[in-house]
Short mmCIF file of C-alpha atoms in Angstrom, two decimals:
data_model
loop_
_atom_site.label_atom_id
_atom_site.label_comp_id
_atom_site.label_asym_id
_atom_site.label_seq_id
_atom_site.Cartn_x
_atom_site.Cartn_y
_atom_site.Cartn_z
CA UNK A 26 -0.11 0.01 -0.24
CA UNK A 27 1.15 3.56 -0.92
CA UNK A 28 0.38 6.82 0.12
CA UNK A 29 -0.89 8.78 -2.96
CA UNK A 30 -2.02 12.18 -3.70
CA UNK A 31 -4.74 11.99 -6.35
CA UNK A 32 -5.61 14.81 -8.62
CA UNK A 33 -9.19 14.73 -8.76
CA UNK A 34 -11.34 17.27 -10.72
CA UNK A 35 -14.50 15.87 -10.11
CA UNK A 36 -15.00 14.44 -13.45
CA UNK A 37 -15.69 10.61 -14.46
CA UNK A 38 -12.07 9.78 -15.43
CA UNK A 39 -10.39 11.16 -11.79
CA UNK A 40 -13.20 10.01 -9.76
CA UNK A 41 -13.12 6.58 -10.91
CA UNK A 42 -9.05 6.60 -10.98
CA UNK A 43 -9.71 7.64 -7.13
CA UNK A 44 -12.11 4.53 -6.57
CA UNK A 45 -9.82 2.29 -8.40
CA UNK A 46 -6.81 3.34 -6.26
CA UNK A 47 -8.64 2.87 -3.10
CA UNK A 48 -9.78 -0.85 -4.40
CA UNK A 49 -6.23 -1.58 -4.75
CA UNK A 50 -5.59 -0.68 -0.90
CA UNK A 51 -3.89 2.68 -1.31
CA UNK A 52 -4.01 5.27 1.14
CA UNK A 53 -5.37 8.51 -0.68
CA UNK A 54 -5.12 12.15 -0.34
CA UNK A 55 -7.41 13.96 -2.78
CA UNK A 56 -6.26 17.20 -4.57
CA UNK A 57 -8.73 19.30 -6.31
CA UNK A 58 -7.53 22.50 -8.04
CA UNK A 59 -9.01 25.65 -9.07
CA UNK A 60 -7.28 27.17 -11.73
CA UNK A 61 -10.00 29.48 -12.84
CA UNK A 62 -11.76 27.11 -14.76
CA UNK A 63 -15.59 28.03 -16.02
CA UNK A 64 -16.91 24.76 -15.04
CA UNK A 65 -15.32 24.94 -11.42
CA UNK A 66 -18.58 23.33 -10.03
CA UNK A 67 -16.78 20.14 -10.75
CA UNK A 68 -14.75 20.66 -7.59
CA UNK A 69 -18.06 20.05 -5.61
CA UNK A 70 -17.87 16.56 -6.96
CA UNK A 71 -14.57 16.18 -6.13
CA UNK A 72 -15.21 17.16 -2.64
CA UNK A 73 -18.04 14.69 -2.48
CA UNK A 74 -15.87 11.77 -3.65
CA UNK A 75 -13.42 12.44 -0.94
CA UNK A 76 -16.13 12.14 1.71
CA UNK A 77 -17.37 8.98 0.18
CA UNK A 78 -13.96 7.56 0.07
CA UNK A 79 -13.30 8.72 3.45
CA UNK A 80 -9.93 10.20 2.29
CA UNK A 81 -8.57 13.72 3.22
CA UNK A 82 -9.27 16.33 0.71
CA UNK A 83 -7.47 19.80 -0.05
CA UNK A 84 -8.12 22.60 -2.81
CA UNK A 85 -5.42 24.62 -4.18
CA UNK A 86 -6.44 27.92 -5.22
CA UNK A 87 -4.96 28.93 -8.30
CA UNK A 88 -7.64 30.73 -9.80
CA UNK A 89 -5.48 33.64 -10.37
CA UNK A 90 -4.04 31.69 -13.01
CA UNK A 91 -7.15 32.52 -15.36
CA UNK A 92 -5.47 35.66 -16.67
CA UNK A 93 -2.36 33.90 -17.97
CA UNK A 94 -4.31 30.94 -19.26
CA UNK A 95 -6.89 33.15 -21.56
CA UNK A 96 -7.88 32.23 -25.19
CA UNK A 97 -9.48 28.73 -23.92
CA UNK A 98 -13.25 28.33 -23.64
CA UNK A 99 -12.36 26.78 -20.30
CA UNK A 100 -10.71 29.86 -18.63
CA UNK A 101 -11.56 32.67 -20.69
CA UNK A 102 -15.35 33.93 -20.74
CA UNK A 103 -15.02 35.92 -24.00
CA UNK A 104 -14.46 32.54 -25.60
CA UNK A 105 -17.71 30.63 -26.11
CA UNK A 106 -18.02 26.77 -25.27
CA UNK A 107 -18.47 25.58 -28.81
CA UNK A 108 -21.11 22.89 -29.55
CA UNK A 109 -19.57 19.70 -30.50
CA UNK A 110 -19.12 19.56 -34.35
CA UNK A 111 -20.00 23.28 -34.81
CA UNK A 112 -16.87 24.15 -36.08
CA UNK A 113 -17.26 27.93 -36.06
CA UNK A 114 -15.55 28.83 -32.96
CA UNK A 115 -11.98 30.10 -32.62
CA UNK A 116 -9.38 30.54 -30.02
CA UNK A 117 -6.78 33.22 -29.59
CA UNK A 118 -3.17 33.30 -30.02
CA UNK A 119 -0.57 34.94 -27.69
CA UNK A 120 -1.61 38.18 -29.04
CA UNK A 121 -5.19 37.80 -28.57
CA UNK A 122 -5.75 37.37 -32.13
CA UNK A 123 -8.51 35.14 -33.17
CA UNK A 124 -7.30 31.88 -34.68
CA UNK A 125 -9.10 28.56 -35.86
CA UNK A 126 -8.25 25.52 -33.52
CA UNK A 127 -9.57 24.02 -30.39
CA UNK A 128 -10.95 26.39 -27.86
CA UNK A 129 -11.30 23.65 -25.22
CA UNK A 130 -7.62 23.16 -24.86
CA UNK A 131 -5.64 24.91 -21.97
CA UNK A 132 -1.87 24.52 -23.21
CA UNK A 133 0.32 23.73 -20.24
CA UNK A 134 -2.28 23.28 -17.68
CA UNK A 135 -1.39 20.10 -16.64
CA UNK A 136 2.26 21.16 -15.68
CA UNK A 137 0.36 23.75 -13.47
CA UNK A 138 -1.73 21.05 -11.72
CA UNK A 139 1.05 18.62 -11.41
CA UNK A 140 3.33 21.16 -9.85
CA UNK A 141 0.64 21.81 -7.06
CA UNK A 142 0.26 18.02 -6.67
CA UNK A 143 3.82 17.38 -6.40
CA UNK A 144 4.24 20.23 -3.74
CA UNK A 145 1.54 18.27 -1.69
CA UNK A 146 3.35 15.08 -1.91
CA UNK A 147 6.35 16.68 -0.53
CA UNK A 148 4.81 18.06 2.58
CA UNK A 149 2.70 14.74 2.91
CA UNK A 150 5.57 12.35 2.20
CA UNK A 151 3.28 10.55 -0.32
CA UNK A 152 5.18 7.99 -2.41
CA UNK A 153 3.13 8.95 -5.66
CA UNK A 154 1.04 11.49 -7.59
CA UNK A 155 -1.90 9.88 -9.68
CA UNK A 156 -3.32 11.72 -12.61
CA UNK A 157 -6.62 10.62 -14.27
CA UNK A 158 -5.56 10.76 -18.07
CA UNK A 159 -6.98 8.12 -20.23
CA UNK A 160 -6.17 6.88 -23.77
CA UNK A 161 -8.29 9.42 -25.80
CA UNK A 162 -6.58 12.09 -23.70
CA UNK A 163 -3.07 11.34 -24.74
CA UNK A 164 -1.74 13.39 -27.52
CA UNK A 165 1.34 15.53 -28.52
CA UNK A 166 1.63 17.91 -25.74
CA UNK A 167 0.90 18.12 -21.77
CA UNK A 168 -1.09 15.11 -22.09
CA UNK A 169 1.65 12.58 -23.70
CA UNK A 170 3.26 9.93 -21.75
CA UNK A 171 6.26 11.60 -22.64
CA UNK A 172 5.50 14.60 -20.96
CA UNK A 173 4.49 12.87 -17.68
CA UNK A 174 7.93 11.03 -17.79
CA UNK A 175 9.84 14.21 -18.33
CA UNK A 176 7.90 15.91 -15.54
CA UNK A 177 8.49 13.31 -13.08
CA UNK A 178 12.19 13.41 -13.95
CA UNK A 179 12.19 17.08 -13.34
CA UNK A 180 10.25 16.68 -10.13
CA UNK A 181 12.46 14.31 -8.81
CA UNK A 182 15.27 16.92 -9.05
CA UNK A 183 13.12 19.62 -7.92
CA UNK A 184 12.19 17.73 -4.65
CA UNK A 185 15.52 15.82 -4.18
CA UNK A 186 16.12 15.65 -0.16
CA UNK A 187 12.70 16.80 0.71
CA UNK A 188 10.12 14.28 -0.93
CA UNK A 189 9.79 10.42 -0.66
CA UNK A 190 13.11 9.05 -2.40
CA UNK A 191 11.05 6.65 -4.66
CA UNK A 192 8.50 9.43 -5.45
CA UNK A 193 6.30 8.56 -8.60
CA UNK A 194 3.86 9.85 -11.02
CA UNK A 195 0.98 7.32 -11.89
CA UNK A 196 -1.46 7.17 -14.88
CA UNK A 197 -3.44 4.10 -13.96
CA UNK A 198 -6.13 4.88 -16.66
CA UNK A 199 -3.76 5.75 -19.54
CA UNK A 200 -4.47 2.58 -21.31
CA UNK A 201 -8.18 2.72 -21.06
CA UNK A 202 -10.56 4.17 -23.37
CA UNK A 203 -13.50 6.33 -22.08
CA UNK A 204 -16.23 3.54 -22.35
CA UNK A 205 -13.62 1.27 -20.58
CA UNK A 206 -13.18 3.63 -17.72
CA UNK A 207 -17.02 3.92 -17.60
CA UNK A 208 -16.98 0.19 -17.29
CA UNK A 209 -14.45 0.05 -14.55
CA UNK A 210 -16.31 2.57 -12.64
CA UNK A 211 -19.61 0.53 -12.85
CA UNK A 212 -17.74 -2.48 -11.46
CA UNK A 213 -16.52 -0.13 -8.63
CA UNK A 214 -19.86 1.28 -8.23
CA UNK A 215 -18.70 4.95 -8.88
CA UNK A 216 -21.78 7.18 -8.22
CA UNK A 217 -21.50 8.66 -11.98
CA UNK A 218 -24.62 11.14 -11.10
CA UNK A 219 -22.15 12.93 -8.85
CA UNK A 220 -19.26 13.22 -11.18
CA UNK A 221 -19.05 16.42 -13.48
CA UNK A 222 -18.21 16.89 -17.15
CA UNK A 223 -19.80 19.85 -18.90
CA UNK A 224 -17.47 22.47 -19.95
CA UNK A 225 -20.23 24.99 -19.33
CA UNK A 226 -20.67 24.61 -15.87
CA UNK A 227 -24.15 25.54 -15.62
CA UNK A 228 -26.85 24.04 -13.42
CA UNK A 229 -27.24 21.09 -15.60
CA UNK A 230 -24.88 19.30 -18.16
CA UNK A 231 -25.75 21.13 -21.42
CA UNK A 232 -25.65 17.83 -23.49
CA UNK A 233 -23.95 19.46 -26.46
CA UNK A 234 -20.39 20.52 -25.88
CA UNK A 235 -17.56 18.26 -26.76
CA UNK A 236 -17.18 16.85 -23.25
CA UNK A 237 -20.88 16.07 -22.70
CA UNK A 238 -20.97 14.55 -26.18
CA UNK A 239 -18.01 12.37 -25.23
CA UNK A 240 -19.81 11.47 -21.73
CA UNK A 241 -23.06 10.46 -23.55
CA UNK A 242 -21.42 8.27 -26.11
CA UNK A 243 -19.21 6.51 -23.99
CA UNK A 244 -21.88 5.54 -21.57
CA UNK A 245 -23.84 4.15 -24.71
CA UNK A 246 -20.76 2.16 -26.19
CA UNK A 247 -19.96 0.95 -22.36
CA UNK A 248 -23.51 -0.43 -21.99
CA UNK A 249 -23.90 1.29 -18.84
CA UNK A 250 -27.01 3.41 -17.70
CA UNK A 251 -26.18 6.92 -17.92
CA UNK A 252 -27.48 8.72 -14.95
CA UNK A 253 -26.79 12.20 -16.16
CA UNK A 254 -29.57 14.89 -16.45
CA UNK A 255 -28.98 16.88 -19.58
CA UNK A 256 -30.34 20.22 -19.93
CA UNK A 257 -32.12 19.28 -23.38
CA UNK A 258 -33.86 16.60 -22.17
CA UNK A 259 -35.04 18.26 -19.07
CA UNK A 260 -36.60 21.02 -21.03
CA UNK A 261 -38.25 18.82 -23.04
CA UNK A 262 -39.72 17.06 -20.09
CA UNK A 263 -40.77 20.24 -18.64
CA UNK A 264 -42.51 21.19 -21.93
CA UNK A 265 -44.67 18.05 -21.85
#
């Protein structure tokens, strides 16, 4: 059994990761991070997960970083959260100039989140930090396995003499696709209704943004009932 700092956003992947690590017998310390995200209501789900797991929970307030993370719909209120497949929304470049691209991406965000997690690992003498990326997340930048390996190498230098001598960085879901994460969570009795995915961060999941679309599709392909209440369906019921 290891003591692990689990970075938990409150979404399906990170909450399932926490349940998975607990099932393996690890001692967990959950960390939620407010980086100024539009959908920060996900953090309430992270707190709830910690209570259900009986694990300590801390929340790092990095909300002031929103100003230097501008240009993404996740952190910049001037950038619209696009409807999946809409294709018309643009982000901005470093000079604030509108450019076509992927407005839901926050470049270098994971370096910021992991830095906070390793800082907590030092003071808690944890043996590892766990990060909930899954197979579809792995890309060329700060979601790549190359990045995680390089970040761990850097942190072992940065924390040398202060952290656990075998400090590690785990990505236990990196080999699983979204439907497989949901299947795993279903086996572990993860309360999916108390996880948050929607980029809009409103009262209900919108059901139309890229994250909601991925969530809905993954439940279908996993063959697991989706307990999520989506705004469009809720409005239709009210009209009836």
